[in-house]
Short mmCIF file of C-alpha atoms and ligand atoms in Angstrom, two decimals:
data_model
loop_
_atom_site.label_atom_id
_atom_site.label_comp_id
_atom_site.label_asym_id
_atom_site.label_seq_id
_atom_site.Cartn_x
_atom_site.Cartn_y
_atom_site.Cartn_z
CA UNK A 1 74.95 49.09 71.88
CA UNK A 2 71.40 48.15 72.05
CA UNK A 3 71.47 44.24 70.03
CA UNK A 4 67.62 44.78 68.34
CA UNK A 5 69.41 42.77 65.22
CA UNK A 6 69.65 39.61 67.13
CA UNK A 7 65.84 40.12 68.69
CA UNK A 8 63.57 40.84 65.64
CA UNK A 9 60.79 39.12 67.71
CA UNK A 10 61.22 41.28 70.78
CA UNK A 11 61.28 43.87 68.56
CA UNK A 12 57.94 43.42 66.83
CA UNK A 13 56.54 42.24 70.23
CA UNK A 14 57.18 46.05 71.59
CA UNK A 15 56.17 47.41 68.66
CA UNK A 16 52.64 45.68 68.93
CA UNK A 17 52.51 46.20 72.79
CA UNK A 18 53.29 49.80 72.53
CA UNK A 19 50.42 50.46 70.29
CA UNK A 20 47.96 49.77 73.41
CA UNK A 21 50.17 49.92 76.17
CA UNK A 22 51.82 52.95 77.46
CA UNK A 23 55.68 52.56 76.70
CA UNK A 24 54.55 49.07 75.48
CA UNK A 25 54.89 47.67 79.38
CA UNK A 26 53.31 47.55 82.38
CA UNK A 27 55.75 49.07 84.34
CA UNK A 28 58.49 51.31 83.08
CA UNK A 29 61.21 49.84 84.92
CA UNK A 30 60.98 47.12 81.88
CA UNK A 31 61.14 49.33 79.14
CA UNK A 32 65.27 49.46 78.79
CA UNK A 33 64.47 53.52 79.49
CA UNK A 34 68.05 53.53 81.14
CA UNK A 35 69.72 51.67 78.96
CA UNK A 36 68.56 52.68 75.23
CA UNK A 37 67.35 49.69 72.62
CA UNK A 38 64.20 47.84 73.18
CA UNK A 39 63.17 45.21 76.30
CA UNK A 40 63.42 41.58 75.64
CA UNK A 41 60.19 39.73 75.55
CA UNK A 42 60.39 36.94 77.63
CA UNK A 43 58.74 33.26 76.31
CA UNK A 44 59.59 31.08 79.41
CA UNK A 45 61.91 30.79 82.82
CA UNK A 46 63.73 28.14 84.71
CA UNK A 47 65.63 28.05 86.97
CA UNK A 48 68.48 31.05 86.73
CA UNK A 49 67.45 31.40 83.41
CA UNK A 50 65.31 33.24 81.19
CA UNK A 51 64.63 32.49 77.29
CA UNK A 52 63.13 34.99 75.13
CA UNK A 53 61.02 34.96 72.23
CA UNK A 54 64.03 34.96 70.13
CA UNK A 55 65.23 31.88 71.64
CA UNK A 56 68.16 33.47 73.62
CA UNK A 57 68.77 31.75 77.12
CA UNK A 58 69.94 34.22 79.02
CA UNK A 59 71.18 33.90 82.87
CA UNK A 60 68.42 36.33 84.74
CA UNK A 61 69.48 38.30 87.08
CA UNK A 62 66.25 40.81 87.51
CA UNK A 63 64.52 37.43 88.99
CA UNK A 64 61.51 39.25 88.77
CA UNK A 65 62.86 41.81 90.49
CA UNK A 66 63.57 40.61 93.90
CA UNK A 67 60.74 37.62 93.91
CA UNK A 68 62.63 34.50 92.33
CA UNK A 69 65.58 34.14 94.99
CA UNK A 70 64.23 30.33 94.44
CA UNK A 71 65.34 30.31 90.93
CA UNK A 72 62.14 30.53 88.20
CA UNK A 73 59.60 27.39 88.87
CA UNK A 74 60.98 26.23 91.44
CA UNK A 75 58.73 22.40 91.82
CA UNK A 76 57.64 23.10 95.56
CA UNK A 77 56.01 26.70 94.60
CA UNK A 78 55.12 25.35 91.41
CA UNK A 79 53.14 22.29 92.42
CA UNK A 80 51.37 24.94 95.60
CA UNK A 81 49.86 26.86 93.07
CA UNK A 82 48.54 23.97 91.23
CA UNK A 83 47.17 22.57 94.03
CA UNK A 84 45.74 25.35 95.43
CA UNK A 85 44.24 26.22 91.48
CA UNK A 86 42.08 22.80 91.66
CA UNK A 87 40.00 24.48 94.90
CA UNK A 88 39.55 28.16 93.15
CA UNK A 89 41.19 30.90 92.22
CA UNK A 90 39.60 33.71 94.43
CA UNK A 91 36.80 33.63 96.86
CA UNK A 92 36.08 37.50 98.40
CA UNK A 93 36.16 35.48 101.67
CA UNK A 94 39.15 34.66 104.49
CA UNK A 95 40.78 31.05 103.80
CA UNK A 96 43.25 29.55 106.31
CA UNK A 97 46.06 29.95 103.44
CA UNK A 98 45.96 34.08 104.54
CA UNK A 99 46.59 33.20 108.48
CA UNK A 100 49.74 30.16 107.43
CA UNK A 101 51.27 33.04 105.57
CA UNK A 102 50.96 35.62 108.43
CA UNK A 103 52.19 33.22 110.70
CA UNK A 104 54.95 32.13 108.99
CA UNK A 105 55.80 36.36 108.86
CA UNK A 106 55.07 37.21 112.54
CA UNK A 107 57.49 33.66 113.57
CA UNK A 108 60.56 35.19 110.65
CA UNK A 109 60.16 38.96 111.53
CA UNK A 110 60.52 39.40 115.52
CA UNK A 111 59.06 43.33 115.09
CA UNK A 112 56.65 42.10 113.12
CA UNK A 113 53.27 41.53 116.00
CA UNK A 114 50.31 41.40 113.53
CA UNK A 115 50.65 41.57 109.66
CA UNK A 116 47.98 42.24 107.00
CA UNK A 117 48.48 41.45 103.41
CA UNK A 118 47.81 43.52 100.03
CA UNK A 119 48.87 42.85 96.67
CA UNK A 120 51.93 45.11 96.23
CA UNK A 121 54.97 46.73 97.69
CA UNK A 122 53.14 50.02 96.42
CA UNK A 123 49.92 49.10 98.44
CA UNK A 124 52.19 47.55 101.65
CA UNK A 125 53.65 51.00 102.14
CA UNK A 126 50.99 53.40 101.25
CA UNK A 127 49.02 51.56 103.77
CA UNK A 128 52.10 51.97 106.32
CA UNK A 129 52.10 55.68 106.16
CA UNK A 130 48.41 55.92 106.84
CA UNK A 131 48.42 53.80 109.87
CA UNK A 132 51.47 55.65 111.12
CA UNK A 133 49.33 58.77 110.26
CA UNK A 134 46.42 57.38 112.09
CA UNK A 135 48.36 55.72 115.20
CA UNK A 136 50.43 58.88 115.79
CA UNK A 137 47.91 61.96 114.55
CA UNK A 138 50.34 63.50 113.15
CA UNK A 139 50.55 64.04 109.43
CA UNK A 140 54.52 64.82 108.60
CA UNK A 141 56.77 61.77 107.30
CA UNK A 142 60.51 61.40 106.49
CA UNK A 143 61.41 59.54 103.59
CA UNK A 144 65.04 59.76 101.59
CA UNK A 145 66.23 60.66 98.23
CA UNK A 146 67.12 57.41 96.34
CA UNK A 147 64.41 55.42 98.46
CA UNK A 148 61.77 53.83 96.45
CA UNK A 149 58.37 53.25 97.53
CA UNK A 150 56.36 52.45 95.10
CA UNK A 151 53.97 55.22 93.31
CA UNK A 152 52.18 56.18 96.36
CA UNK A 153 51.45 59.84 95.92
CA UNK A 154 53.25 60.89 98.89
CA UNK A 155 56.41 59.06 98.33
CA UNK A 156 57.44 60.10 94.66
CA UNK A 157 59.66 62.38 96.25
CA UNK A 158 63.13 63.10 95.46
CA UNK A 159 65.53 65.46 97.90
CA UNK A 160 67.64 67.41 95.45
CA UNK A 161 71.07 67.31 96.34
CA UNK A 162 70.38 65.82 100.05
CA UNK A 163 69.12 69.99 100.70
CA UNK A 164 66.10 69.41 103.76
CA UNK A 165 62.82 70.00 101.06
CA UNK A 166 59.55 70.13 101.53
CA UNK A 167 58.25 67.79 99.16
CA UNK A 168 57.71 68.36 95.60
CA UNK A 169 56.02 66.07 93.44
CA UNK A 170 58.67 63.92 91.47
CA UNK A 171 56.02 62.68 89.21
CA UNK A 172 53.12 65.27 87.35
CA UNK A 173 49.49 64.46 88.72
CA UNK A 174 50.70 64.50 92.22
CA UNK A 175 49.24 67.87 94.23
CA UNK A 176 51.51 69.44 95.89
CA UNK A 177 49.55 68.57 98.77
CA UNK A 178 49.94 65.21 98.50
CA UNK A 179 53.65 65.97 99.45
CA UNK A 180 53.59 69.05 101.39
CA UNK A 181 53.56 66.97 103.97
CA UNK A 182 56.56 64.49 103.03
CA UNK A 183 60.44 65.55 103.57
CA UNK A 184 63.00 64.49 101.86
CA UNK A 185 66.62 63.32 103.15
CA UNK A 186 69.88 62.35 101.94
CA UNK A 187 70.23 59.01 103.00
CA UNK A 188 73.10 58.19 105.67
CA UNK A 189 73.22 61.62 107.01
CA UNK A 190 72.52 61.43 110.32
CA UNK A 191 72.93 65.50 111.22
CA UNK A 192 70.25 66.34 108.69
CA UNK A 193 67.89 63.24 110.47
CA UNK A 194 68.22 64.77 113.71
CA UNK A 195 67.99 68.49 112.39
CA UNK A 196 64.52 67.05 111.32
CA UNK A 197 63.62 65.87 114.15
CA UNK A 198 64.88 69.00 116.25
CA UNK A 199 62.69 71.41 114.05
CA UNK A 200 59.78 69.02 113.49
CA UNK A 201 59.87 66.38 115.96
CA UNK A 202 56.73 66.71 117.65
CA UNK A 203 54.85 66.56 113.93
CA UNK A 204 56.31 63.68 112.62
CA UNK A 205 54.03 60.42 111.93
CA UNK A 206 56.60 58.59 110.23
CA UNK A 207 60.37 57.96 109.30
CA UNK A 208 60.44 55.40 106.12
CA UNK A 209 63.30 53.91 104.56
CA UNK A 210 64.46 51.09 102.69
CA UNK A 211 67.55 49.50 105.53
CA UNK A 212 69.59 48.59 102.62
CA UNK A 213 68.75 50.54 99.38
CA UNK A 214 68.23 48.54 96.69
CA UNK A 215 66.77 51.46 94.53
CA UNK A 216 69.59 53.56 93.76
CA UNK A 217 71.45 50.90 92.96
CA UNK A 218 72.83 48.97 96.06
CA UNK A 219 73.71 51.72 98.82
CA UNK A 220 74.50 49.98 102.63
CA UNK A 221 73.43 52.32 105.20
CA UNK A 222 76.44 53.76 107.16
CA UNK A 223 77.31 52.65 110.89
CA UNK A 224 75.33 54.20 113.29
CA UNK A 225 72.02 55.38 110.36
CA UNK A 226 70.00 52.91 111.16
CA UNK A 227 70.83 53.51 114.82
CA UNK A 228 69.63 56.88 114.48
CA UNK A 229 66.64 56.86 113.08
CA UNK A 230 65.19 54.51 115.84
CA UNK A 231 66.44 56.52 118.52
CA UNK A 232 65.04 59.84 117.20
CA UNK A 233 61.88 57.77 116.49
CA UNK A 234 61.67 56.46 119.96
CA UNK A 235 62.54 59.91 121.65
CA UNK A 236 59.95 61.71 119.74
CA UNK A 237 57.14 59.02 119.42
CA UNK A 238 57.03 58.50 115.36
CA UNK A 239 56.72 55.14 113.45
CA UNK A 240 59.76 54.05 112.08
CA UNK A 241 58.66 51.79 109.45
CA UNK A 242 61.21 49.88 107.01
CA UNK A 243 60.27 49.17 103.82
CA UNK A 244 61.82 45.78 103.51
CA UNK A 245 59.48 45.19 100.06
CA UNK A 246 63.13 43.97 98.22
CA UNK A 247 65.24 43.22 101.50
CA UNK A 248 62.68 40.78 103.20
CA UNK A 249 63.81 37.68 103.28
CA UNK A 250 66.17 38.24 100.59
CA UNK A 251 68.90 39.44 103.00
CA UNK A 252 68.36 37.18 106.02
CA UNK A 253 65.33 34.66 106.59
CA UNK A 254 64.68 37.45 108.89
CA UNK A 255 65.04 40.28 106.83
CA UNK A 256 67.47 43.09 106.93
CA UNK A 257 66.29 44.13 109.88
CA UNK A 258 67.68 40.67 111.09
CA UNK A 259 70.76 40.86 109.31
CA UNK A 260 71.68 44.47 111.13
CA UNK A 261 70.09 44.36 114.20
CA UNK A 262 67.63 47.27 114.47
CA UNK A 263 64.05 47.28 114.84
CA UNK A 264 61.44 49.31 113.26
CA UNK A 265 58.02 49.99 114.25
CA UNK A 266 56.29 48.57 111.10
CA UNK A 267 57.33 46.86 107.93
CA UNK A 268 56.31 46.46 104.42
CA UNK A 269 56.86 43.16 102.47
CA UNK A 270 56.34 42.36 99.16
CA UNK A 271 58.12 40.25 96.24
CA UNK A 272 59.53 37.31 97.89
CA UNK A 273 56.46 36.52 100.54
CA UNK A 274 54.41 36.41 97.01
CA UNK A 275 56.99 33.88 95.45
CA UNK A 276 56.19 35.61 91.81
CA UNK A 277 52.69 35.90 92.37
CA UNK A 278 51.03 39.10 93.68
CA UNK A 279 51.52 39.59 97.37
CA UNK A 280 52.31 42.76 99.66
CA UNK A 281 52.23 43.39 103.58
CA UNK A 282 52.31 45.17 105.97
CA UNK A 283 52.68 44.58 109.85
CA UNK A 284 54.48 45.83 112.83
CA UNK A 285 53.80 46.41 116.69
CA UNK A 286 50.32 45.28 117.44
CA UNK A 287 48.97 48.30 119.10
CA UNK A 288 49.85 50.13 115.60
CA UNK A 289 47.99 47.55 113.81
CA UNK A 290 45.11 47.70 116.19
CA UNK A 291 44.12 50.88 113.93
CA UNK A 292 43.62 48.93 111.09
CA UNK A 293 39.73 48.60 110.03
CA UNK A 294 37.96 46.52 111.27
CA UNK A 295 39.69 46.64 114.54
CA UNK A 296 39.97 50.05 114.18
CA UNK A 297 39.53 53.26 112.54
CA UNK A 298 42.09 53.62 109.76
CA UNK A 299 40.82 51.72 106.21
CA UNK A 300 42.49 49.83 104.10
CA UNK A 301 41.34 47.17 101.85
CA UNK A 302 41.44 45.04 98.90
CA UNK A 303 39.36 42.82 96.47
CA UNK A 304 42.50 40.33 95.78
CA UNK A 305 44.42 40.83 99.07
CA UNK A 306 45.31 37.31 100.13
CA UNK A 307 44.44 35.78 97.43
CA UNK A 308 44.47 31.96 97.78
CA UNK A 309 46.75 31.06 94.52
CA UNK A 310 48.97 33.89 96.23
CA UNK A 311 49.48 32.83 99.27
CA UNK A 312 50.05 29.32 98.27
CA UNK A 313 53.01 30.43 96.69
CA UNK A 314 54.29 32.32 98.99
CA UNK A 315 54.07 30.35 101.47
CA UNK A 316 55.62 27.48 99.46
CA UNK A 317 58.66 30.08 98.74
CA UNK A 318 59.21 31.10 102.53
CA UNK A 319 58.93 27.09 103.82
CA UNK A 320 61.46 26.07 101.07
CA UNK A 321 63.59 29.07 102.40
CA UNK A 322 63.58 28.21 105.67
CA UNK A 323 64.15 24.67 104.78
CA UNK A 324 66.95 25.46 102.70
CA UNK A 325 68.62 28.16 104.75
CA UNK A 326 70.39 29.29 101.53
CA UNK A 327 71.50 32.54 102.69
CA UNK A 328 75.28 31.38 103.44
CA UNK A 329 75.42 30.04 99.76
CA UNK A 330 74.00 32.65 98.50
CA UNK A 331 76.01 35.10 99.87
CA UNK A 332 79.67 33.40 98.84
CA UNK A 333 78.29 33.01 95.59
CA UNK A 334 77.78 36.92 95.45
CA UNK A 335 80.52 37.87 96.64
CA UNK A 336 82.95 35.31 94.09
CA UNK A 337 80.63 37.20 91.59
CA UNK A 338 81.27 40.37 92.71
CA UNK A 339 84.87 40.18 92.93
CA UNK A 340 85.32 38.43 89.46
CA UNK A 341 83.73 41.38 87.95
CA UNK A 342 85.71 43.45 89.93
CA UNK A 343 88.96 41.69 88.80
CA UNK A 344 87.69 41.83 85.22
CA UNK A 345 87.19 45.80 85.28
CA UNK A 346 90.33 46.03 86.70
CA UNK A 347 92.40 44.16 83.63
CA UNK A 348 90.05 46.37 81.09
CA UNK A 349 91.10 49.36 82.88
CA UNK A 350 87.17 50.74 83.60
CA UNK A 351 86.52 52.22 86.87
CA UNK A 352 84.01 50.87 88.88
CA UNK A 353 82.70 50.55 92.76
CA UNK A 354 80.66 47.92 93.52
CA UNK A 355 77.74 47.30 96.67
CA UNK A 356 76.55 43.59 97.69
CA UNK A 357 75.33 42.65 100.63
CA UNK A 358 73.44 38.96 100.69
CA UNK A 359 72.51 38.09 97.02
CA UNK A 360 71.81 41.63 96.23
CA UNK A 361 74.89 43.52 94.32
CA UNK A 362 75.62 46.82 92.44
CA UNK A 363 78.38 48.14 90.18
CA UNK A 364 78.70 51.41 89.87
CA UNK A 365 80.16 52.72 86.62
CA UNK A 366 81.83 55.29 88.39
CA UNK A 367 84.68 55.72 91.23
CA UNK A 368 82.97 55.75 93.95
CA UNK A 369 82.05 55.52 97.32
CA UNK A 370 78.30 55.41 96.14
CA UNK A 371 76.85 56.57 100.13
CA UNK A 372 73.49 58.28 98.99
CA UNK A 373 71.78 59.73 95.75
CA UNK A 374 73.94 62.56 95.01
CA UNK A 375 76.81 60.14 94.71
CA UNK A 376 75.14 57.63 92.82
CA UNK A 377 74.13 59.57 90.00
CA UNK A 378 77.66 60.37 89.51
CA UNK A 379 77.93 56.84 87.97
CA UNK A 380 78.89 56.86 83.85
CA UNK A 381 75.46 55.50 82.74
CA UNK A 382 76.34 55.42 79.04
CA UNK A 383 79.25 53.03 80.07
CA UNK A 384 76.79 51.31 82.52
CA UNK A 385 74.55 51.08 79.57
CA UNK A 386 77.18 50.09 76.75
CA UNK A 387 78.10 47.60 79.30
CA UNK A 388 74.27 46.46 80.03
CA UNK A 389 74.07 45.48 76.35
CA UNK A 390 77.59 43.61 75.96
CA UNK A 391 76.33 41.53 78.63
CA UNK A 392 72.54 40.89 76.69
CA UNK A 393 74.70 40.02 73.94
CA UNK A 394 76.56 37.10 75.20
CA UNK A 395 73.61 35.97 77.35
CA UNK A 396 73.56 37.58 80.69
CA UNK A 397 70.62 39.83 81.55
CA UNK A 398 71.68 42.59 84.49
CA UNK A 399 69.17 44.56 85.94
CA UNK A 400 68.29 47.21 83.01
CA UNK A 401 69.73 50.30 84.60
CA UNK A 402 72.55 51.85 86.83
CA UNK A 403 69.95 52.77 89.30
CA UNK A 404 68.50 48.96 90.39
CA UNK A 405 70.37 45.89 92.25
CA UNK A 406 70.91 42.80 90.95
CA UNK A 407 69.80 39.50 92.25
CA UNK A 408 71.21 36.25 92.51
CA UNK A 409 68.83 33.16 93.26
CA UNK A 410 69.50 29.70 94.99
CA UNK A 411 69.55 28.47 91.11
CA UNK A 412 72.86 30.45 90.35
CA UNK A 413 75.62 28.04 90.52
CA UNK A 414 78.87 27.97 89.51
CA UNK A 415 78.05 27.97 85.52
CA UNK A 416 75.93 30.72 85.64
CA UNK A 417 78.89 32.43 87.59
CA UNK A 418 81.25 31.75 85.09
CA UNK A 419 79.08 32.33 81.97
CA UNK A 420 78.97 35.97 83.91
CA UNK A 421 82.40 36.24 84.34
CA UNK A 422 83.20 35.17 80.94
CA UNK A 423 80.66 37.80 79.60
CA UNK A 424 81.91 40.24 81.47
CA UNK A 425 85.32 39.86 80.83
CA UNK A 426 84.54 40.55 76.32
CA UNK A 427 82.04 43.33 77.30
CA UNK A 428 84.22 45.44 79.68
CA UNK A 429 86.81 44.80 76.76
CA UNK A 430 85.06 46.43 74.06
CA UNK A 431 83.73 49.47 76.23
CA UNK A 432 84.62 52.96 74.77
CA UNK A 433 86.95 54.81 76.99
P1 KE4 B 501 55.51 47.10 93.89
O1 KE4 B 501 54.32 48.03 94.03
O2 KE4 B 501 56.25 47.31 92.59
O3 KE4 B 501 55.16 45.64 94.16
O4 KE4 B 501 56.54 47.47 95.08
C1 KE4 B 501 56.99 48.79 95.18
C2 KE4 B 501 58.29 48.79 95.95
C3 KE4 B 501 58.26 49.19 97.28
N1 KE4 B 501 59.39 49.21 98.02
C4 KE4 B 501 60.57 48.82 97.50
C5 KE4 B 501 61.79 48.85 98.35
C6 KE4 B 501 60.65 48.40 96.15
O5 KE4 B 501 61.85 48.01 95.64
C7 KE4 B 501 59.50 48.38 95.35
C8 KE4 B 501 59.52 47.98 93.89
N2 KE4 B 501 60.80 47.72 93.34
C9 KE4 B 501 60.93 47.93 91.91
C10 KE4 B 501 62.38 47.63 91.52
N3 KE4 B 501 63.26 48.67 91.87
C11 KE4 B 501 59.95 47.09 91.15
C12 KE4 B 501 60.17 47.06 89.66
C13 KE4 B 501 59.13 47.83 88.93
O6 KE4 B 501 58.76 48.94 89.38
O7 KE4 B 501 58.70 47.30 87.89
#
């Protein structure tokens, strides 16, 4: 269980933070919630590696989350941001750095006509929902249990057990009207979709969903979802908007949009287009984003959105990718990954089911098939957790709970595989039965 022995450091270093920060981090995600013990504190990055403050290396693979699929300070992104930090920092005023980032967007993302930029996922699909509100007039959106969108009022939702609801506030401080107006799925079931549709149709503004779910732990959608929710969305004239905030250009250069052929109606970016720094968007069809103020009548807007030192590194990160084209590589290197730590719960005799698709992977502590929520929350988290800290133990640092995807960068090569592997292999061994 938890190690806080071998991190004294990290230990005082949550202590302190935790006396002026809530939970002692800026987002809980960090705080090891799911997996008991305290987080590491991290002193520097390279690569497919993190070191803490304790002086463990450990082989990363949070990558931020979703952003380093470059591996940590990477030299082209690096030396952008330098560059672009001996002209300024921030200006309040438009720089040609905002429109070579949107274009570089609109020429990866085919759907994508016109594409404004904020400085989160969180902001990217809040913003999405009110231009779908304001494009459509209508006021209802469909969003699915599992699906993460940030902390946007209307989208802490979560369904129950995949029962149609009316929203209900996931989170306290939300008013129920902030998600009267929100319905909540079970993800990859298409009758419920169209029931929706066939009670509501004709008040829906918006279907949002994440194409593949990184949020409830890795979940692919099922043949013929996807499929679905454009059709209904086209019949009955509401925004289908994928939140591709983790899959963009993490899955495909193009997205996963790209990757499984279907087209939404709008998008939200985030992580990777930002390269580590702090980018969102949001874009789509251009007579959607003809609402958007100043064009038009729906507001949105932001002090740091495009941000110069931003949008250097991004666009650094999405010309190296497209440079690189490393989504082949990255994709047998998953899967060897994923199969080695299949092999190696197989001769320790746990259960598990695993999810990849690209450089993103899951496994599930648990039987399986993991299709939607209900399923995944089947998953043993104790063992998921037990398992979480035999691999912080010997160096490897998984995403901190049974609920999140893992992420492989261009910097994982075969040692960092095998390090895994070899990890894996002792800390499956010692899990309680
Ligand atoms: P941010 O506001 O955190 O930049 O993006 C919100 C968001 C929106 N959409 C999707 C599909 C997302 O995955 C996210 C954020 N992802 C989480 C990881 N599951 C970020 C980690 C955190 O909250 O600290």
């Amino acid at each position: 269980m938890p190690s806080d022995s071998s991190r004294p450091l990290s230990q005082s270093a949550f202590h302190r933070a935790r006396r002026v920060i809530p939970g002692g981090v800026n987002s809980p995600a960090r705080a090891f919630g799911a997996v008991g013990g305290h987080p590491s504190f991290i002193r520097r990055a390279d690569g497919a590696w993190l070191e803490d403050i304790d002086g463990h290396r450990l082989v990363d693979f949070i990558g931020s989350w979703g952003p380093q699929i470059l591996g940590h300070r990477h030299p082209a992104v690096v030396a952008a941001i330098r560059d672009a930090l001996d002209s300024g920092t921030s200006y309040g005023a438009p720089t040609e750095l905002e429109s070579e980032l949107a274009e570089l967007v609109v020429a990866a993302v085919p759907s994508i006509e016109k594409v404004r930029m904020v400085s989160s996922g969180t902001e990217a699909t809040m913003s999405a929902i009110r231009m779908a509100r304001g494009f459509t007039g209508r006021s209802v959106i469909i969003k699915f249990a599992g699906c993460y969108h940030g902390h946007v009022d209307s989208l802490l939702v979560q369904a129950g057990s995949g029962a149609l609801t009316h929203g209900h506030p996931s989170s306290p401080g939300v008013p129920e009207g902030c998600t009267a107006d929100t319905l909540a799925l079970e993800f990859n079931d298409v009758d419920q979709l169209r029931d929706a549709f066939r009670r509501q149709g004709d008040r829906l503004a918006a279907v949002i969903l994440e194409p593949v779910v990184g949020n409830m732990g890795l979940v692919m959608p099922e043949p013929g979802f996807l499929e679905a929710a454009r059709e209904l969305c086209t019949r009955h004239g509401a925004v289908l908007i994928f939140d591709e905030v983790m899959t963009g250009f993490r899955l495909a250069y193009g997205g996963a949009q790209e990757r499984l052929g279907v087209q939404p109606d709008l998008t939200t970016l985030g992580k990777i287009i930002g390269g580590g720094l702090p980018v969102g968007a949001y874009g789509g069809r251009a007579d959607i984003m003809q609402v958007v103020s100043p064009d038009g009548p729906v507001y949105q807007a932001g002090t740091l959105s495009g941000n110069p030192l931003a949008m250097a590194s991004g666009i650094a990160t999405l010309t190296t990718l497209k440079s690189l084209n490393p989504y082949d590589q990255l994709e047998r290197r998953t899967a060897a990954l994923v199969e080695g730590l299949e092999a190696a719960a197989a001769e320790a005799g746990v259960e598990v089911w695993s999810a990849r698709c690209g450089s993103m992977f899951t496994v599930f502590f648990q039987t399986g098939p993991v299709r939607n929520l209900t399923e995944a929350l089947r998953s043993d988290t104790p063992k998921f957790a037990a398992f979480f800290h035999g691999l912080l133990n010997r160096g490897v640092y998984f995403a901190c709970s049974q609920f999140e995807a893992n992420f492989l960068s261009v910097a994982h090569g075969d040692a960092e595989i095998e390090a895994t592997l070899a990890a894996a292999r002792e800390a499956l061994l010692e899990l309680p039965s």
